[in-house]
XYZ file of C-alpha atoms in Angstrom:
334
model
C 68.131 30.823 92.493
C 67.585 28.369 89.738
C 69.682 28.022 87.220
C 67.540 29.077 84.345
C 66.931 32.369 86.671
C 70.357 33.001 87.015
C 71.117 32.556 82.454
C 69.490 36.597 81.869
C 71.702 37.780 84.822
C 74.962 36.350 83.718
C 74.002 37.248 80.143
C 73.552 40.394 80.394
C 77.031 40.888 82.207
C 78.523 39.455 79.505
C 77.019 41.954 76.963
C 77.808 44.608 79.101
C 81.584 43.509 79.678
C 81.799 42.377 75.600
C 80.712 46.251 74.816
C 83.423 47.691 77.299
C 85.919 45.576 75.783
C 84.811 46.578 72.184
C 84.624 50.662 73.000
C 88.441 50.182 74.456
C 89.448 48.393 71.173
C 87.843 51.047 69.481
C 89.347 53.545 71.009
C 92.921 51.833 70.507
C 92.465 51.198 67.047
C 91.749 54.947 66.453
C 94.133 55.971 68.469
C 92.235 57.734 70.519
C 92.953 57.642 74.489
C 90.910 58.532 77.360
C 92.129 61.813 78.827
C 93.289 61.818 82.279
C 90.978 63.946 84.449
C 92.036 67.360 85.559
C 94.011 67.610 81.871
C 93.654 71.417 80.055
C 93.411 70.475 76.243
C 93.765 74.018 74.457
C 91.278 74.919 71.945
C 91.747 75.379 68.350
C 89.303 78.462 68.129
C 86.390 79.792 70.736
C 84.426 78.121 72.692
C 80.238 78.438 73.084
C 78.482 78.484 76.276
C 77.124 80.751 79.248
C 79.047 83.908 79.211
C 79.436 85.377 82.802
C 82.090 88.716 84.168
C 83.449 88.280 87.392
C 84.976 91.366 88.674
C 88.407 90.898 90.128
C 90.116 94.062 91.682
C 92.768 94.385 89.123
C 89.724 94.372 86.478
C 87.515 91.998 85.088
C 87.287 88.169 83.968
C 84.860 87.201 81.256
C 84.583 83.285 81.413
C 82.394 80.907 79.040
C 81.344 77.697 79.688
C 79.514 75.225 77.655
C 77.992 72.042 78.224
C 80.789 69.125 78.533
C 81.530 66.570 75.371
C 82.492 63.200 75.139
C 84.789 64.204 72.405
C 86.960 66.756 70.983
C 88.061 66.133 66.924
C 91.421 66.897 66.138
C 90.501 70.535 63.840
C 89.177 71.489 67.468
C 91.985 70.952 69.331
C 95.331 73.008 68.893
C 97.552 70.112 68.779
C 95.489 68.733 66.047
C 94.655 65.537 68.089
C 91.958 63.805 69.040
C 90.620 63.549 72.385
C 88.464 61.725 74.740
C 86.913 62.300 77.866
C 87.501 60.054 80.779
C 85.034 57.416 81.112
C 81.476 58.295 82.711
C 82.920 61.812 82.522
C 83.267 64.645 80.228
C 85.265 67.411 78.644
C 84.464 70.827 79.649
C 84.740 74.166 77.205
C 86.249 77.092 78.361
C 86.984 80.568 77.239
C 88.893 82.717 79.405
C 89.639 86.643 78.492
C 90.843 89.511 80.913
C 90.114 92.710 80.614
C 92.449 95.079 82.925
C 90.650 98.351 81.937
C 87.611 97.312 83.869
C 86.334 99.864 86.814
C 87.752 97.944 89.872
C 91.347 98.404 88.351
C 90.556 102.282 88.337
C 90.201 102.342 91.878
C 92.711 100.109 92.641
C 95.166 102.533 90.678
C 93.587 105.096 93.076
C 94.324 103.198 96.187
C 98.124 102.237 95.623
C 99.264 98.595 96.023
C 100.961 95.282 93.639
C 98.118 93.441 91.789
C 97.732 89.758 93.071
C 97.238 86.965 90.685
C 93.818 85.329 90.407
C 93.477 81.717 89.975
C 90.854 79.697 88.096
C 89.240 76.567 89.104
C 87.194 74.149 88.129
C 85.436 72.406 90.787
C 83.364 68.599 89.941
C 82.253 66.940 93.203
C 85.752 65.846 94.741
C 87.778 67.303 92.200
C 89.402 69.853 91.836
C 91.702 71.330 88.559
C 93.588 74.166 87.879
C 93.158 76.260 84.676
C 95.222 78.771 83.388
C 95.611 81.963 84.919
C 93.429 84.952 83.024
C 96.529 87.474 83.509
C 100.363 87.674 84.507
C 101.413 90.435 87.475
C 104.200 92.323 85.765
C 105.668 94.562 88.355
C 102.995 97.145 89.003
C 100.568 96.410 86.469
C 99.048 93.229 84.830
C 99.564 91.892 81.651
C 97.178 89.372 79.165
C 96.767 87.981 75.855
C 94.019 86.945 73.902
C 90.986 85.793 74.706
C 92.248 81.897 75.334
C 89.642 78.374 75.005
C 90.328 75.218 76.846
C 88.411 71.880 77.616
C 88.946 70.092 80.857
C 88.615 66.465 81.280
C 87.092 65.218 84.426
C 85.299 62.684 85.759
C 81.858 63.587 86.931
C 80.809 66.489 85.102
C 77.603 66.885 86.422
C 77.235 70.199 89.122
C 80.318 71.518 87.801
C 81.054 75.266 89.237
C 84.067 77.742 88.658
C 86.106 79.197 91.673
C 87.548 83.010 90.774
C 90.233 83.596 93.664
C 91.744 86.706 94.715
C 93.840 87.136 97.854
C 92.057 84.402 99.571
C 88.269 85.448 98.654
C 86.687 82.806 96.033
C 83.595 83.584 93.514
C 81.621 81.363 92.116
C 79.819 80.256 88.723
C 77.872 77.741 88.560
C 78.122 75.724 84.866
C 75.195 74.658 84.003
C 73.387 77.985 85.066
C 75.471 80.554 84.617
C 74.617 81.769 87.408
C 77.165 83.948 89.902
C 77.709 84.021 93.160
C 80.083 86.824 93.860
C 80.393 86.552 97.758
C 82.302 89.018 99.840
C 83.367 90.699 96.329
C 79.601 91.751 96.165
C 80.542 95.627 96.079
C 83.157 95.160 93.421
C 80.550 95.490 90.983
C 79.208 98.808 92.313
C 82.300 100.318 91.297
C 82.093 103.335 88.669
C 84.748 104.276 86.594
C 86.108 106.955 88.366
C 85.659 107.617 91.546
C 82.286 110.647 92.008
C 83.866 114.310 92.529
C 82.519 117.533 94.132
C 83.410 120.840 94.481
C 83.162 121.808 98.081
C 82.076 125.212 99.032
C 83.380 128.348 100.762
C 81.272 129.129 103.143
C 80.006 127.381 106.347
C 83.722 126.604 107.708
C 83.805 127.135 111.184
C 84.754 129.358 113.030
C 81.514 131.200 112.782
C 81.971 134.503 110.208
C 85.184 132.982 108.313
C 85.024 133.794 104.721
C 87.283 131.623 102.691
C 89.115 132.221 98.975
C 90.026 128.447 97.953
C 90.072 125.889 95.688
C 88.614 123.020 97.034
C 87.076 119.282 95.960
C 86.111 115.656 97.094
C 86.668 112.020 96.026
C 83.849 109.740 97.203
C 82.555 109.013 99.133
C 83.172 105.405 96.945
C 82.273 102.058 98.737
C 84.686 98.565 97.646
C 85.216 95.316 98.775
C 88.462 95.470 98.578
C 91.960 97.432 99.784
C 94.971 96.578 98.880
C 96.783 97.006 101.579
C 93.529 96.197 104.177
C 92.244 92.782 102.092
C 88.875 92.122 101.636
C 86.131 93.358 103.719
C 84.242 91.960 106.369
C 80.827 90.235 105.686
C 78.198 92.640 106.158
C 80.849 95.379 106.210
C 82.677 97.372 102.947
C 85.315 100.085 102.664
C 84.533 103.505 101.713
C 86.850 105.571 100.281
C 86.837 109.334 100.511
C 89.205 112.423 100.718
C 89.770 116.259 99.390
C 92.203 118.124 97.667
C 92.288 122.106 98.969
C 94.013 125.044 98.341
C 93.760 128.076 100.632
C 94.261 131.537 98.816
C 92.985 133.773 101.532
C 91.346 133.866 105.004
C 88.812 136.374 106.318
C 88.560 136.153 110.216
C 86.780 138.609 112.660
C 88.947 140.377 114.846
C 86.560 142.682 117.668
C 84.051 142.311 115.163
C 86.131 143.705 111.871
C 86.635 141.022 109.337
C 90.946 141.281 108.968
C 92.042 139.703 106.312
C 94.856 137.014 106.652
C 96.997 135.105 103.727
C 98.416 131.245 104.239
C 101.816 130.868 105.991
C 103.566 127.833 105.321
C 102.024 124.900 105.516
C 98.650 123.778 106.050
C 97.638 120.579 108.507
C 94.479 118.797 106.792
C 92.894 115.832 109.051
C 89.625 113.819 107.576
C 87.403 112.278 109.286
C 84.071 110.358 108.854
C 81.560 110.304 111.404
C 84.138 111.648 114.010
C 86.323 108.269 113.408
C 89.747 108.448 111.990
C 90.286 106.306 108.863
C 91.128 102.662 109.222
C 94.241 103.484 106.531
C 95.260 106.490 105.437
C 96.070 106.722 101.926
C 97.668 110.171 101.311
C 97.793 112.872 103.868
C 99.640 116.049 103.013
C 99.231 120.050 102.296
C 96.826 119.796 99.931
C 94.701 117.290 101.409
C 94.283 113.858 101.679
C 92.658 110.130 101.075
C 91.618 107.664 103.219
C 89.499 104.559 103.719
C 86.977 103.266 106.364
C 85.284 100.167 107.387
C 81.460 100.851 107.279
C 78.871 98.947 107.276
C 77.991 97.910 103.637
C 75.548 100.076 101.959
C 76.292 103.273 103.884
C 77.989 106.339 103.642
C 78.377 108.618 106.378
C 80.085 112.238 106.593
C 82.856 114.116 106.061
C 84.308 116.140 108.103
C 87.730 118.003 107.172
C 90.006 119.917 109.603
C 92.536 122.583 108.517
C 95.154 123.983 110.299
C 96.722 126.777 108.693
C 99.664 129.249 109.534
C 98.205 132.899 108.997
C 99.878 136.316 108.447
C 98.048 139.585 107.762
C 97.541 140.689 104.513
C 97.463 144.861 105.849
C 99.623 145.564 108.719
C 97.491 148.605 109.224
C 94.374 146.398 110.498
C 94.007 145.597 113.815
C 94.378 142.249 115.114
C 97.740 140.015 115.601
C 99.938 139.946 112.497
C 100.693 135.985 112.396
C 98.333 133.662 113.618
C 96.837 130.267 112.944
C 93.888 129.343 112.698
C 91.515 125.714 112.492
C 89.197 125.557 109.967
C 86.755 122.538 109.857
C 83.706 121.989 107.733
C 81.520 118.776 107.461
C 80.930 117.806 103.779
C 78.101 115.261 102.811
């Protein structure tokens, strides 16, 4: 290459190296430095951006996320500094709130178990940094502040997503759409409120020609993700939750074709299950009923069937039939 080929090439080096030089000086002079990437620089006030919930089973995260900035003035920043992003990078905005009255933490109170933490992070290409958590696990319960803002330095902030973890099982939004991608945790956000209730009849208990005084009603059948005590469900696969509570007043049986009537002794032996298998983890069992929880696949429901065994004495000596006697009662609900 000729020499006079070779002038524009070095020239334009030069430029390029005399600008550098002059931005770094710049920045000096201001005293403004580059932020490291992966630092949290806490907001002064809110944040704007794409507003996305992400259902967590202790309740639900609402996370913001704006486009990334070069800069962030000091009446932006709560240390009253300014700050820079790192060079060819950016500074993220975040806003993080929790909200632990959210319908997964219903049925998690409902289910029994210690909330987990949940970790936030913010994924760019290679890296990876930590944010601050969205809640503290205080004993059995959770506990948050306000609605908190951040922005993140980091290096490449181009295809920039944010990992919500829960006992292992990560979600994901993606910055610059928005968009969510909730994973395994898919029927988290097909949780109601409260978990659907029935009354359950009085007739069609077997044996054949039992009549039945009781109180009786169903939870569920509610499908979740996720058990505290069983983790997260299976791909493909979810957890339904179902049980009754029932209280027997009086049984009718035929004796030699009479009906006799019989009142409960002691007490009763319930056993639930769904499709004729036993649940995968029984959450109560006891006298009045019970609660338990299946793996199914997702998007079905099945049925119900409850079995009572109940310690029986007649209610008129004077009928005929045995005086104490038990008796199995089953009925398939749903």
């Amino acid at each position: 290459m000729s020499s006079a080929r070779r002038r524009p090439v070095v020239l334009g080096i030069a430029v390029v190296t005399v600008l550098t030089v002059l931005v770094l000086l710049l920045l000096r002079l201001t005293g403004v430095e580059r932020a490291d990437a992966g630092t949290v620089i806490p907001a002064a006030g809110d944040v704007d951006g794409r507003t996305v919930t992400v259902q967590v089973p202790v309740g639900a995260i609402e996370l913001t996320v704006g486009d990334s900035v070069e800069s962030v003035s000091a009446d932006a920043s709560s240390d009253g500094e300014d700050h820079a992003a790192p060079r060819s990078g950016g500074l993220v905005p975040v806003r993080i709130s929790f909200d632990a009255r959210s319908a997964p933490a219903g049925l998690l109170g409902v289910l029994g178990g210690t909330p987990l933490p949940t970790s936030l992070t913010l994924v760019a290409g290679d890296e990876r940094h930590e944010l601050p958590a969205p809640y503290a696990v205080s004993g059995p319960g959770t506990t948050s502040g306000t609605a908190r803002s951040y922005y993140v330095a980091v290096d490449d902030a181009d295809g920039t997503r944010l990992e919500v973890t829960y006992d292992g099982v990560a979600q994901s939004v993606d910055v610059d759409s928005g968009e969510l991608d909730p994973g395994r945790a898919a029927a988290l956000y097909d949780v109601p409120d409260q978990i659907p209730s029935a009354d359950c009849p009085a007739t069609g208990w077997e044996p054949a020609g039992t009549q039945l005084r009781l109180t009786c009603s169903t939870a569920g059948p509610q499908l979740t993700a996720y058990d505290p005590e069983l983790g997260w469900a299976e791909d493909g696969r979810a957890w339904l939750v179902a049980g009754l509570d029932l209280s027997l007043q009086a049984v009718q049986l035929p004796v030699d074709g009479t009906p006799v009537a019989y009142l409960p002794r002691g007490a009763a032996e319930v056993e639930l299950t769904l499709d004729g298998e036993a649940a995968a983890r029984t959450v109560r069992a006891d006298a009045s009923g019970g609660l338990g929880v299946w793996d199914v696949p997702a998007g079905s429901s099945g049925a119900l069937t409850v079995s009572v065994t109940q310690g029986l004495e007649k209610a008129d000596d004077g009928a005929s039939g045995p005086r104490d006697r038990s008796v199995t009662l089953t009925r398939t609900l749903g």
